[in-house]
XYZ file of C-alpha atoms in Angstrom:
450
model
C -32.133 23.719 -21.206
C -28.641 23.278 -22.579
C -27.512 19.503 -22.729
C -24.131 18.120 -23.959
C -24.821 15.677 -26.892
C -23.112 12.171 -27.386
C -22.204 13.599 -30.965
C -19.189 15.776 -31.973
C -18.279 17.841 -34.784
C -15.328 17.501 -36.716
C -13.988 20.153 -38.852
C -11.420 20.587 -41.141
C -9.695 23.995 -42.062
C -8.185 25.097 -45.095
C -4.585 24.234 -43.887
C -5.667 20.466 -43.337
C -5.955 20.896 -39.506
C -8.706 19.243 -37.883
C -10.742 20.443 -34.649
C -13.307 18.111 -32.833
C -15.832 20.179 -31.173
C -18.363 19.562 -28.559
C -22.248 19.756 -29.584
C -24.577 21.117 -27.183
C -28.477 20.710 -27.366
C -30.170 23.905 -26.670
C -33.840 23.616 -25.959
C -33.786 20.387 -27.581
C -32.260 21.732 -30.801
C -28.663 21.019 -31.654
C -28.300 24.213 -33.681
C -24.975 25.849 -32.725
C -25.979 29.074 -34.526
C -28.660 29.670 -31.696
C -25.946 29.265 -28.912
C -23.295 32.137 -27.940
C -20.053 31.590 -29.812
C -17.992 31.464 -26.536
C -20.319 28.587 -25.471
C -20.452 26.631 -28.386
C -16.889 27.249 -29.926
C -15.315 24.788 -27.295
C -12.943 22.401 -29.214
C -12.185 18.995 -27.395
C -9.212 17.872 -29.529
C -7.074 19.756 -32.434
C -4.654 18.387 -34.919
C -1.957 20.592 -36.104
C -0.269 18.789 -39.135
C 2.513 21.433 -39.373
C 4.041 21.091 -36.076
C 2.886 17.419 -35.857
C 0.703 18.235 -32.676
C -2.212 16.711 -31.175
C -3.707 19.252 -28.962
C -5.968 18.226 -25.933
C -8.169 21.227 -24.915
C -8.177 20.971 -21.054
C -11.649 21.183 -19.859
C -13.553 20.348 -16.940
C -17.161 19.560 -17.845
C -19.997 19.698 -15.682
C -22.890 18.471 -17.632
C -26.130 18.694 -15.988
C -29.028 20.692 -15.706
C -29.938 23.589 -15.893
C -26.976 24.433 -17.976
C -23.673 22.690 -19.246
C -20.449 24.334 -17.993
C -17.240 23.797 -20.161
C -14.758 25.428 -17.747
C -10.943 25.363 -18.163
C -9.681 22.444 -16.004
C -6.360 24.119 -14.639
C -5.628 27.735 -13.489
C -3.187 28.485 -16.228
C -2.500 25.476 -18.634
C -5.202 25.575 -21.384
C -3.641 23.106 -23.670
C -1.990 19.527 -23.291
C 0.057 18.773 -26.447
C 1.400 15.528 -27.736
C 4.348 16.143 -30.105
C 5.653 13.504 -32.601
C 2.990 10.930 -31.748
C 1.640 10.880 -35.358
C -1.352 12.947 -36.478
C -2.132 11.314 -40.056
C -4.441 8.870 -38.772
C -6.953 11.656 -37.231
C -8.777 12.810 -40.163
C -12.650 12.644 -39.151
C -14.663 12.403 -36.043
C -14.347 8.558 -35.922
C -10.742 8.397 -35.853
C -10.555 11.234 -33.539
C -12.701 9.419 -30.932
C -10.860 6.180 -31.568
C -7.555 7.928 -30.553
C -8.988 9.423 -27.371
C -10.636 6.121 -26.278
C -7.663 3.726 -27.155
C -4.524 5.571 -28.172
C -4.033 8.271 -25.772
C -1.085 7.621 -23.159
C -2.622 6.196 -19.946
C -1.770 9.322 -17.999
C -4.474 11.151 -19.851
C -8.489 11.052 -19.414
C -9.911 9.000 -22.145
C -13.446 10.226 -21.926
C -14.647 13.098 -23.727
C -17.807 13.430 -21.696
C -15.764 14.327 -18.608
C -13.330 16.592 -20.499
C -9.758 15.935 -21.513
C -6.484 16.333 -19.435
C -4.558 14.458 -17.303
C -5.988 11.687 -14.971
C -6.745 12.961 -11.296
C -3.532 11.295 -9.710
C -1.355 13.573 -11.950
C -2.753 16.922 -11.027
C 0.394 17.530 -9.062
C 2.375 17.626 -12.053
C 0.243 20.413 -13.618
C 0.154 22.472 -10.510
C 3.695 22.457 -9.959
C 4.269 23.625 -13.645
C 1.745 26.363 -13.005
C 3.379 27.583 -9.818
C 6.878 27.390 -11.500
C 6.349 29.522 -14.690
C 3.672 31.131 -16.589
C 3.297 28.642 -19.412
C -0.103 28.188 -20.718
C 0.817 24.845 -22.745
C 2.276 21.783 -21.551
C 4.021 19.717 -24.503
C 4.948 16.084 -24.077
C 7.490 15.616 -27.020
C 9.073 12.444 -28.643
C 11.524 14.862 -30.554
C 12.727 17.443 -28.035
C 14.270 17.383 -24.827
C 12.702 19.092 -21.686
C 12.665 22.718 -22.131
C 10.970 25.841 -21.939
C 9.583 27.158 -25.197
C 9.124 30.836 -24.823
C 7.897 31.297 -28.325
C 4.411 29.541 -27.799
C 4.523 30.070 -23.955
C 4.891 26.227 -23.314
C 6.754 23.865 -21.065
C 8.161 21.136 -23.127
C 8.577 17.734 -21.336
C 10.519 14.888 -23.126
C 8.244 11.738 -23.148
C 11.001 10.065 -21.167
C 10.804 12.736 -18.458
C 7.182 12.595 -18.406
C 6.937 8.962 -18.104
C 9.357 8.986 -15.354
C 7.942 11.741 -13.295
C 4.633 9.963 -13.811
C 6.091 6.686 -12.648
C 7.515 8.262 -9.440
C 4.098 9.654 -8.644
C 2.459 6.077 -9.212
C 5.064 4.589 -6.998
C 4.312 7.361 -4.352
C 0.529 6.629 -4.760
C 0.782 2.826 -4.290
C 3.118 3.277 -1.124
C 0.569 5.808 0.306
C -2.374 3.277 -0.370
C -0.468 0.398 1.412
C 0.447 2.558 4.251
C -3.186 4.103 4.372
C -4.759 0.607 4.637
C -2.199 -0.495 7.446
C -2.925 2.881 9.391
C -6.783 2.044 8.783
C -6.438 -1.538 10.355
C -4.322 -0.278 13.222
C -7.069 2.532 13.827
C -9.703 -0.054 14.025
C -7.736 -2.527 16.064
C -6.478 0.152 18.662
C -10.058 1.070 19.116
C -11.599 -2.282 19.679
C -8.433 -3.906 21.278
C -10.131 -4.563 24.598
C -12.798 -6.899 22.825
C -10.283 -8.498 20.454
C -8.632 -11.753 21.509
C -5.297 -10.760 19.977
C -2.918 -10.820 23.053
C 0.063 -11.023 20.778
C -0.841 -7.804 18.991
C -0.036 -4.509 21.170
C -1.825 -1.321 20.233
C 0.208 0.549 17.858
C 0.236 3.859 15.781
C 1.721 4.177 12.396
C 5.087 5.988 12.024
C 3.414 8.802 10.119
C 0.853 9.215 12.827
C 3.473 9.366 15.452
C 5.639 11.880 13.337
C 2.353 13.739 12.743
C 1.383 14.119 16.369
C 4.803 15.096 17.566
C 5.314 17.833 14.661
C 1.796 19.107 15.934
C 2.882 19.441 19.243
C 5.952 21.660 18.489
C 4.218 23.671 15.750
C 0.727 24.054 17.276
C 0.526 23.084 20.617
C 1.087 25.430 23.730
C 4.249 25.403 25.592
C 2.835 23.310 28.151
C 2.357 20.237 25.541
C 5.763 20.949 24.146
C 7.316 20.874 27.637
C 5.597 17.668 28.606
C 6.898 16.040 25.424
C 10.385 17.064 26.095
C 9.944 15.719 29.587
C 8.935 12.360 28.545
C 11.674 12.373 25.989
C 14.102 12.941 28.932
C 12.548 10.449 31.313
C 13.054 7.967 28.427
C 16.533 8.630 27.617
C 17.957 5.458 28.655
C 15.613 3.492 26.614
C 16.050 5.662 23.846
C 20.029 5.173 23.948
C 19.764 1.530 24.121
C 17.488 1.282 21.060
C 18.791 3.909 18.891
C 22.156 5.116 20.238
C 23.354 6.811 16.904
C 20.306 8.687 16.389
C 20.341 9.882 19.881
C 24.006 10.870 19.635
C 23.150 12.924 16.556
C 20.061 14.592 18.358
C 22.237 15.386 21.285
C 24.832 16.975 19.110
C 22.330 19.063 17.312
C 20.671 20.209 20.498
C 24.102 21.011 21.990
C 24.900 23.129 18.825
C 21.314 24.882 18.730
C 21.668 25.860 22.346
C 25.471 27.034 21.730
C 24.128 29.261 18.788
C 21.464 30.789 20.661
C 23.651 31.492 23.474
C 26.386 32.945 21.671
C 23.945 35.330 19.755
C 22.633 36.493 23.168
C 26.045 36.957 24.583
C 27.078 39.179 21.388
C 23.932 41.056 21.689
C 24.658 41.757 25.462
C 28.259 42.991 24.904
C 26.901 45.890 22.575
C 24.581 47.229 25.623
C 25.465 49.101 28.585
C 24.409 46.648 31.335
C 25.196 46.918 35.020
C 27.602 44.324 36.752
C 24.790 42.718 38.547
C 23.284 41.855 35.310
C 26.501 40.127 34.085
C 26.675 38.477 37.278
C 23.224 37.012 36.706
C 24.020 36.012 33.298
C 27.198 33.936 34.256
C 25.397 32.257 37.095
C 22.631 31.182 34.528
C 25.325 30.331 31.769
C 28.374 28.850 33.572
C 29.723 27.652 30.142
C 30.723 31.111 29.168
C 33.250 31.452 32.309
C 34.479 27.752 31.969
C 35.478 28.194 28.614
C 38.576 30.057 30.226
C 40.061 27.199 31.628
C 42.184 24.423 30.040
C 40.838 21.756 32.492
C 37.589 20.584 33.930
C 36.170 23.077 36.166
C 32.906 23.183 38.299
C 31.445 26.618 39.499
C 30.869 25.898 43.299
C 29.833 29.347 44.380
C 28.760 32.744 43.166
C 29.618 35.805 45.657
C 31.456 33.552 47.891
C 32.701 34.835 51.294
C 36.432 34.986 51.317
C 36.946 36.339 54.846
C 38.539 39.629 56.154
C 35.852 40.446 58.941
C 37.165 42.309 61.750
C 36.325 41.328 65.535
C 32.952 42.960 65.306
C 32.081 41.039 61.967
C 32.669 43.910 59.821
C 34.577 44.241 56.433
C 33.896 40.745 55.129
C 35.063 40.092 51.337
C 33.138 38.582 48.713
C 34.669 37.447 45.294
C 32.255 37.434 42.196
C 32.814 33.605 41.515
C 34.502 30.639 42.989
C 35.578 27.768 40.608
C 37.408 24.334 41.350
C 39.372 22.004 39.168
C 37.312 19.111 39.085
C 40.083 16.500 39.514
C 42.645 18.274 41.906
C 40.105 20.657 44.056
C 42.440 23.606 43.504
C 40.523 26.932 43.392
C 40.310 29.884 41.173
C 38.814 33.219 41.806
C 36.927 35.392 39.046
C 36.316 38.965 39.357
C 34.166 40.375 36.678
C 33.364 43.967 35.328
C 31.504 45.056 32.295
C 32.434 45.162 28.526
C 32.330 48.889 28.509
C 35.179 49.316 31.156
C 38.636 50.248 29.695
C 41.716 48.106 29.812
C 44.313 50.754 28.740
C 44.320 54.667 29.346
C 43.303 56.999 26.772
C 46.362 58.988 26.778
C 50.213 58.331 25.870
C 51.991 59.057 28.777
C 55.350 58.057 27.238
C 54.809 59.828 23.708
C 56.021 56.515 22.093
C 52.883 54.678 21.300
C 52.635 52.972 24.715
C 49.389 53.284 26.862
C 49.333 52.448 30.613
C 46.883 50.094 32.404
C 43.482 51.938 32.794
C 42.347 52.423 36.555
C 39.347 49.961 35.595
C 41.833 47.279 35.055
C 43.967 47.933 37.819
C 41.021 48.054 40.170
C 39.992 44.609 38.992
C 43.349 43.110 39.465
C 43.692 44.645 42.977
C 40.380 43.328 44.028
C 40.798 39.862 43.019
C 44.265 39.778 44.469
C 42.980 41.173 47.749
C 40.402 38.366 47.577
C 42.832 35.343 47.114
C 44.962 36.873 49.946
C 41.982 36.920 52.575
C 40.980 33.625 51.565
C 44.512 32.229 52.081
C 44.711 33.674 55.330
C 41.500 32.234 56.609
C 41.244 29.039 54.664
C 41.725 26.767 57.519
C 38.723 28.359 59.188
C 36.561 28.309 55.783
C 37.439 24.880 55.020
C 36.167 23.447 58.309
C 32.748 25.245 57.660
C 32.543 24.269 54.002
C 30.696 20.994 53.291
C 32.993 20.428 50.207
C 36.329 18.744 51.636
C 37.998 18.546 48.150
C 38.915 21.992 48.176
C 42.760 22.947 48.042
C 44.573 26.269 47.979
C 48.102 25.227 46.913
C 48.209 27.311 43.591
C 44.878 29.501 43.690
C 44.457 31.104 40.488
C 42.812 34.847 39.807
C 41.094 35.849 36.650
C 39.636 39.477 35.862
C 37.114 39.568 33.018
C 36.814 42.973 31.927
C 36.293 45.311 28.702
C 37.051 44.342 25.218
C 40.218 44.068 23.163
C 41.303 47.672 21.825
C 40.793 48.375 18.247
C 43.932 50.386 17.456
C 47.250 48.464 17.003
C 49.222 50.682 19.472
C 46.537 50.291 22.358
C 46.361 46.530 21.478
C 49.978 46.076 21.851
C 50.009 47.995 25.132
C 47.155 45.925 26.508
C 48.996 42.784 25.889
C 52.176 44.218 27.569
C 50.115 45.344 30.496
C 48.308 42.148 31.266
C 51.501 40.057 30.649
C 52.957 41.987 33.657
C 50.084 40.954 35.987
C 51.854 37.526 36.936
C 49.133 36.440 39.292
C 46.166 37.332 37.497
C 44.874 36.432 33.977
C 43.045 39.013 32.247
C 40.367 37.975 29.807
C 38.246 40.455 27.818
C 34.277 39.866 27.037
C 35.011 39.513 23.452
C 37.693 37.073 23.976
C 35.066 34.866 26.020
C 32.770 35.201 22.964
C 35.611 34.052 20.530
C 36.434 31.077 22.629
C 32.665 30.115 22.638
C 32.577 30.316 18.572
C 35.610 28.284 18.546
C 34.025 25.683 20.569
C 30.795 25.941 18.306
C 32.856 25.426 15.224
C 34.431 22.325 16.645
C 30.956 21.016 17.318
C 29.673 21.857 13.898
C 32.428 19.945 12.235
C 31.534 16.762 14.477
C 27.809 17.190 13.651
C-alpha cells in the first residue's frame, strides 16, 4: 500500500536550485528507489535562483488507500510561479515548509498535504487562462507587467493585476453569499408562510430567481409558456408603466425595432419571389404598416377588397378595389391598387430612339383600374355612405395609388419612369422597393431614438 508521508525530501542541484519533493511509503518502507520514477519524482516546490522564481507544482493529491494519486490540478497549467518574491531564504526543508505555511500569498493553498495551487475560489482565474491561451505556466511577478512570455510558454500577471482580479473575485463571492443567504431565507419563508405570524411580510422571490425563471421560459419552455408570460405582461401594462415608465419605454422601442427588422427582412425576401397578387393582398392585410408608410398623414385601413359600385340593374358588373384607406382626422378616402414586384413599369423598347421609354401596359392597366374604381365610387357614394357604419367618410378629394413593380436599374429607363408617373396627375405610383426603402428609413429613425 502506498502512503504519503509527513516528511519531505529537499534536494539542492549543482546550480544551487532547490527542490522539495513528496515522500511516499511503499509497503511501509520510504525507499524511493523501490517506487517507479514517475510516481516518486513529484516535486512540490522548486527554487530557481537564476530567475528569482519560486515554483509551485500544481498537484491535486488524493492520499488514501489503496494508492496515493499525485494528479495535475489543472488541465493545462502545470506550474504557478512567484517571480521577485525572494528565494534566498529557502535553503532547506524547514525553510521551504515555513514559506509554504506562512509566507505564500493568501490566494494560494498553504497545505502540502492537499497539493499546492490556488485556493478553490480562484479556480476561475486559471480556467479562463487555460481557455484563452496555451500557456503551461502562470507567473505572478513583482518585476514585470502582465504579458505573454512565449519563450517559456507562460502567462505573466503583474502582482498588481493578480491582486486586483482576486479582489474582484472576492467581492463577487461575498455578494453571492449575501444574496444566497437572503434567497434561502425567502425560500423558507415562502414555504411556511401560512404558518408564520408575519402578516407584514409578503411572499417574495429574489430578483435573481425571477430573472432566472423568465429566462427559462423564453429559452427552454414550450411556446405556450412564452405566450402566457407575454399575455401576463400585456395585461399588467398599466401597472408596469406606473412603476417603471422609462424601462417600459425602452422595452417598447426595442420590441418595435425588432418587429420592424423582422418585417423588413420578410418583405425584402418576398420581393425576389414570384408570388401571385393574392399573396401580396394577404401580406398587406396582415401588415398594414407597409401601405400606411406611403401616406404623409395618419391613415387607417378600413377595408380590403371594398365594393365600390358599378352594378347594373341585375346586380352584375360590381367593382372592387384592393384597399381602402381613410385619413384618420378628415375622413378623406384613398384607393390603392396593387400588382406584383415582377410587373413592368416602362416598356422594354425605345419607341422614340432617343432614350425614352413609354409606360408599360402593366402600369397603364393598374392606373386605369384605380381611376375607374374612384369614379364608380364617387357616382354611388351617397348610396354606399348610407349603408356604411362609418359616418366619418368623405369623398371631397379621393386619392388614388398604384403599387407595382420596382424602380428600373438603367438610367434611361429610370428617367423615363419618373416622367411617366409624373404625367399621372390623379394617381400616385409607388414601387415595391420604394415601399421597402420607406420602411428602412423608419427603422433608422427608431434605431437612432433607441
